[in-house]
Amino acid sequence: MKVVILAGGYGTRISEESHLRPKPMIEIGDKPILWHIMKGYSYHGYNEFIICLGYKSYSIKEYFANYYLYGSDVTFNFNNQNETIIHNETAEPWKVTLVETGKDTMTGGRIQSIQKYVGQEPFMLTYGDGVSDIDIAKLVAFHQAHGKLATITATQPYGRFGVLQLAEDDRVDGFQEKPKGDGGWINAGFFVLQPEVFNYIEGKQTSFEKEPLSSLVNDQQLVAYKHHGFWHPMDTLRDKNILENLWTTGQAAWKKW
């Protein structure tokens, strides 16, 4: 099953970083968050990726074109017709297709653009800016079991602030550090989709999160997979710093490899 990753947006809410590179190329540790997402899928045996490009697409193309160079020792022999020798070569078992889907195309239009690379097969879809410890194998099994056209992963994000625990007389009983949300579930990405979902997308300016998902709901074809573990987006610089701290302190729950 192929994995489609949306990586073409402008990333305006993290403009401190995205004015130089697309959001999926912003690094956690010394690797782009896109790499972290792909490693998560690869850990579960899914190694064929289709990446939807848009804003500053050349940055992502150059990264994969030079992937061998980043993790290997290299000899450049300028006396022998610019010979390049890569030593202790490190590689992933990945097949990566990079697709130009347009700078201003909406998410639905980007998905529509890669239909020819997916074919008439089920596929997975996620965003290029969020990491999770989700069990992909269980997600796929869940999707296959219910028999509907689409599965969306739902999660309850942590609150932004800690919570006071108050007694009836307003005495403070304790503190709870950033509890889960107020019971609401949100879209965490990590979809599994049947190819019929392409029929719900009208064109380049279709937002997948609006008309297509609403139509799937109306047709009773969208089922939520509840994920109770770790999930965190990288929408803002604050989010980036949180993920960076988790990585550098060895607390990155999404790192299963």
Short mmCIF file of C-alpha atoms in Angstrom, two decimals:
data_model
loop_
_atom_site.label_atom_id
_atom_site.label_comp_id
_atom_site.label_asym_id
_atom_site.label_seq_id
_atom_site.Cartn_x
_atom_site.Cartn_y
_atom_site.Cartn_z
CA MET A 1 0.00 0.00 0.00
CA LYS A 2 1.41 3.39 -1.01
CA VAL A 3 1.73 6.33 1.39
CA VAL A 4 0.77 9.79 0.13
CA ILE A 5 2.18 12.77 2.04
CA LEU A 6 0.89 16.32 1.63
CA ALA A 7 3.98 18.53 1.57
CA GLY A 8 3.09 21.52 -0.59
CA GLY A 9 1.62 24.15 1.74
CA TYR A 10 3.14 27.52 2.59
CA GLY A 11 3.44 26.89 6.35
CA THR A 12 2.48 30.49 7.16
CA ARG A 13 2.05 29.85 10.89
CA ILE A 14 5.71 28.92 11.20
CA SER A 15 7.00 31.60 8.85
CA GLU A 16 10.13 32.06 10.99
CA GLU A 17 11.34 28.83 9.37
CA SER A 18 9.17 28.34 6.29
CA HIS A 19 10.29 31.50 4.50
CA LEU A 20 13.53 29.59 3.82
CA ARG A 21 12.20 26.07 3.18
CA PRO A 22 8.90 24.16 3.01
CA LYS A 23 7.52 23.15 6.38
CA PRO A 24 8.14 19.40 5.87
CA MET A 25 11.86 20.20 5.53
CA ILE A 26 12.08 21.94 8.92
CA GLU A 27 14.36 19.82 11.06
CA ILE A 28 13.73 17.96 14.28
CA GLY A 29 17.15 16.95 15.49
CA ASP A 30 19.17 17.00 12.30
CA LYS A 31 16.49 15.45 10.09
CA PRO A 32 13.47 17.02 8.34
CA ILE A 33 10.12 16.24 9.95
CA LEU A 34 9.22 14.62 6.61
CA TRP A 35 11.98 12.06 7.26
CA HIS A 36 10.58 11.33 10.73
CA ILE A 37 7.12 10.70 9.26
CA MET A 38 8.51 8.40 6.58
CA LYS A 39 10.59 6.48 9.11
CA GLY A 40 7.42 5.85 11.10
CA TYR A 41 5.67 4.27 8.12
CA SER A 42 8.81 2.39 7.11
CA TYR A 43 9.06 0.86 10.58
CA HIS A 44 5.72 -0.83 9.89
CA GLY A 45 6.82 -2.04 6.47
CA TYR A 46 5.40 0.67 4.21
CA ASN A 47 8.19 1.97 2.01
CA GLU A 48 6.57 3.37 -1.14
CA PHE A 49 5.88 7.08 -0.88
CA ILE A 50 4.19 9.66 -3.10
CA ILE A 51 4.93 13.19 -1.92
CA CYS A 52 2.71 16.07 -3.06
CA LEU A 53 4.91 19.10 -3.69
CA GLY A 54 4.12 22.79 -4.02
CA TYR A 55 5.85 25.61 -2.17
CA LYS A 56 9.65 25.50 -2.60
CA SER A 57 9.40 22.02 -4.09
CA TYR A 58 13.01 22.10 -5.28
CA SER A 59 14.14 21.86 -1.64
CA ILE A 60 12.49 18.47 -1.22
CA LYS A 61 13.72 17.25 -4.62
CA GLU A 62 17.29 18.22 -3.81
CA TYR A 63 17.09 16.47 -0.44
CA PHE A 64 16.16 13.12 -1.98
CA ALA A 65 18.46 13.57 -4.98
CA ASN A 66 21.39 13.93 -2.59
CA TYR A 67 20.14 11.57 0.12
CA TYR A 68 23.18 9.28 -0.14
CA LEU A 69 25.52 12.20 0.46
CA TYR A 70 23.97 13.26 3.76
CA GLY A 71 24.72 10.08 5.66
CA SER A 72 27.83 8.78 3.96
CA ASP A 73 31.52 9.57 3.60
CA VAL A 74 32.27 10.91 0.12
CA THR A 75 35.40 11.24 -2.02
CA PHE A 76 35.37 13.76 -4.88
CA ASN A 77 38.20 12.91 -7.28
CA PHE A 78 38.65 15.97 -9.48
CA ASN A 79 41.65 14.39 -11.25
CA ASN A 80 39.49 11.63 -12.68
CA GLN A 81 36.66 13.30 -14.56
CA ASN A 82 35.03 14.55 -11.36
CA GLU A 83 34.59 11.00 -10.06
CA THR A 84 32.42 10.72 -6.94
CA ILE A 85 32.89 7.77 -4.61
CA ILE A 86 30.37 7.19 -1.82
CA HIS A 87 31.73 5.18 1.12
CA ASN A 88 29.78 3.28 3.83
CA GLU A 89 26.66 4.15 1.89
CA THR A 90 23.50 4.37 3.96
CA ALA A 91 20.10 4.07 2.34
CA GLU A 92 16.49 3.49 3.22
CA PRO A 93 14.36 0.79 1.52
CA TRP A 94 12.21 3.55 0.02
CA LYS A 95 10.72 4.27 -3.36
CA VAL A 96 9.86 7.97 -3.43
CA THR A 97 7.80 9.68 -6.14
CA LEU A 98 7.82 13.49 -5.98
CA VAL A 99 4.85 15.11 -7.72
CA GLU A 100 4.48 18.78 -8.62
CA THR A 101 0.90 19.53 -7.56
CA GLY A 102 1.03 23.36 -7.76
CA LYS A 103 1.94 26.09 -5.31
CA ASP A 104 -1.64 27.27 -4.69
CA THR A 105 -3.49 23.97 -5.04
CA MET A 106 -5.72 22.96 -2.13
CA THR A 107 -5.32 19.62 -0.34
CA GLY A 108 -8.04 17.89 -2.36
CA GLY A 109 -6.49 19.06 -5.60
CA ARG A 110 -3.10 17.76 -4.51
CA ILE A 111 -4.60 14.35 -3.78
CA GLN A 112 -6.37 14.35 -7.15
CA SER A 113 -3.04 15.13 -8.86
CA ILE A 114 -1.43 11.89 -7.70
CA GLN A 115 -4.27 9.56 -8.70
CA LYS A 116 -2.32 8.15 -11.64
CA TYR A 117 0.50 7.12 -9.29
CA VAL A 118 -1.86 5.39 -6.86
CA GLY A 119 -4.01 3.61 -9.42
CA GLN A 120 -7.03 1.60 -8.37
CA GLU A 121 -5.62 0.56 -5.02
CA PRO A 122 -6.23 1.57 -1.41
CA PHE A 123 -3.66 4.05 -0.14
CA MET A 124 -2.64 5.90 3.00
CA LEU A 125 -2.56 9.67 3.34
CA THR A 126 -1.09 12.01 5.91
CA TYR A 127 0.19 15.55 6.39
CA GLY A 128 3.86 16.44 6.19
CA ASP A 129 3.94 18.25 9.52
CA GLY A 130 2.86 15.91 12.32
CA VAL A 131 4.40 12.94 14.13
CA SER A 132 2.76 10.15 16.08
CA ASP A 133 3.41 6.76 17.65
CA ILE A 134 0.33 5.38 15.90
CA ASP A 135 0.43 1.66 15.09
CA ILE A 136 0.05 1.77 11.31
CA ALA A 137 -0.55 -1.97 11.06
CA LYS A 138 -3.51 -1.73 13.45
CA LEU A 139 -4.83 1.29 11.58
CA VAL A 140 -4.79 -0.59 8.28
CA ALA A 141 -6.41 -3.67 9.85
CA PHE A 142 -9.13 -1.45 11.32
CA HIS A 143 -9.81 0.06 7.92
CA GLN A 144 -9.98 -3.29 6.20
CA ALA A 145 -12.34 -4.66 8.84
CA HIS A 146 -15.05 -1.99 8.61
CA GLY A 147 -15.27 -2.04 4.81
CA LYS A 148 -16.03 1.67 4.30
CA LEU A 149 -14.28 4.00 1.87
CA ALA A 150 -12.29 6.08 4.33
CA THR A 151 -10.68 5.95 7.76
CA ILE A 152 -9.57 9.09 9.57
CA THR A 153 -7.38 9.00 12.66
CA ALA A 154 -8.86 10.95 15.56
CA THR A 155 -6.94 12.14 18.59
CA GLN A 156 -7.42 14.32 21.66
CA PRO A 157 -4.59 16.87 21.77
CA TYR A 158 -3.07 18.07 24.99
CA GLY A 159 -4.24 21.43 26.25
CA ARG A 160 -1.92 24.39 25.99
CA PHE A 161 -1.97 25.17 29.70
CA GLY A 162 -1.82 23.24 32.95
CA VAL A 163 -5.02 22.89 34.94
CA LEU A 164 -5.74 23.70 38.58
CA GLN A 165 -7.58 21.03 40.54
CA LEU A 166 -9.97 22.87 42.87
CA ALA A 167 -11.94 21.61 45.87
CA GLU A 168 -15.53 22.70 46.54
CA ASP A 169 -14.31 25.52 48.80
CA ASP A 170 -12.01 26.75 46.01
CA ARG A 171 -8.97 25.40 47.79
CA VAL A 172 -6.32 24.20 45.31
CA ASP A 173 -5.98 20.42 45.56
CA GLY A 174 -3.26 20.08 42.96
CA PHE A 175 -2.11 20.67 39.44
CA GLN A 176 -2.50 18.69 36.25
CA GLU A 177 0.12 19.40 33.60
CA LYS A 178 -1.45 20.01 30.18
CA PRO A 179 -4.27 17.42 30.28
CA LYS A 180 -5.94 16.02 27.20
CA GLY A 181 -8.58 18.18 25.54
CA ASP A 182 -12.13 18.70 26.76
CA GLY A 183 -13.36 15.44 25.24
CA GLY A 184 -13.27 16.68 21.64
CA TRP A 185 -11.58 14.63 18.94
CA ILE A 186 -9.67 16.23 16.08
CA ASN A 187 -8.33 15.16 12.68
CA ALA A 188 -4.80 13.85 13.17
CA GLY A 189 -4.30 12.84 9.55
CA PHE A 190 -3.10 9.24 9.05
CA PHE A 191 -5.94 8.31 6.69
CA VAL A 192 -6.54 5.03 4.92
CA LEU A 193 -8.55 5.52 1.73
CA GLN A 194 -10.13 3.44 -1.00
CA PRO A 195 -9.55 4.67 -4.57
CA GLU A 196 -13.24 5.60 -4.84
CA VAL A 197 -12.43 8.61 -2.65
CA PHE A 198 -10.98 10.32 -5.73
CA ASN A 199 -14.56 10.63 -7.02
CA TYR A 200 -15.35 12.98 -4.12
CA ILE A 201 -12.78 15.56 -5.25
CA GLU A 202 -13.92 18.13 -7.82
CA GLY A 203 -10.75 20.00 -8.71
CA LYS A 204 -7.61 21.90 -7.72
CA GLN A 205 -9.39 24.28 -5.37
CA THR A 206 -11.14 21.54 -3.41
CA SER A 207 -10.14 21.36 0.24
CA PHE A 208 -10.13 17.69 1.16
CA GLU A 209 -11.08 18.55 4.74
CA LYS A 210 -14.30 20.24 3.62
CA GLU A 211 -16.50 18.97 0.79
CA PRO A 212 -14.98 15.51 0.26
CA LEU A 213 -14.93 14.55 3.94
CA SER A 214 -18.40 16.04 4.48
CA SER A 215 -19.74 14.05 1.54
CA LEU A 216 -18.15 10.87 2.89
CA VAL A 217 -19.86 11.57 6.21
CA ASN A 218 -23.22 12.07 4.46
CA ASP A 219 -22.74 8.79 2.63
CA GLN A 220 -21.78 7.06 5.90
CA GLN A 221 -18.41 6.12 4.43
CA LEU A 222 -16.05 7.77 6.95
CA VAL A 223 -14.97 5.92 10.11
CA ALA A 224 -12.73 7.27 12.89
CA TYR A 225 -9.82 5.31 14.29
CA LYS A 226 -9.28 6.60 17.82
CA HIS A 227 -5.63 7.04 18.67
CA HIS A 228 -4.95 7.39 22.40
CA GLY A 229 -1.18 7.66 22.18
CA PHE A 230 1.24 10.39 21.18
CA TRP A 231 0.48 12.87 18.39
CA HIS A 232 1.86 16.34 17.90
CA PRO A 233 1.71 18.74 14.95
CA MET A 234 4.37 21.25 13.98
CA ASP A 235 2.18 24.26 13.22
CA THR A 236 4.19 26.93 15.02
CA LEU A 237 7.74 27.64 16.19
CA ARG A 238 6.60 26.70 19.69
CA ASP A 239 5.54 23.27 18.39
CA LYS A 240 8.88 22.88 16.67
CA ASN A 241 10.73 23.64 19.89
CA ILE A 242 8.62 21.13 21.83
CA LEU A 243 9.39 18.38 19.33
CA GLU A 244 13.06 19.33 19.23
CA ASN A 245 13.27 19.09 23.02
CA LEU A 246 11.58 15.67 23.04
CA TRP A 247 14.03 14.43 20.43
CA THR A 248 17.20 15.73 22.07
CA THR A 249 16.19 14.45 25.53
CA GLY A 250 15.39 10.96 24.27
CA GLN A 251 11.65 11.32 24.87
CA ALA A 252 10.47 11.23 21.25
CA ALA A 253 7.55 8.83 21.54
CA TRP A 254 7.20 8.63 17.75
CA LYS A 255 10.71 7.13 17.37
CA LYS A 256 10.06 3.40 17.05
CA TRP A 257 12.89 2.55 14.66
#
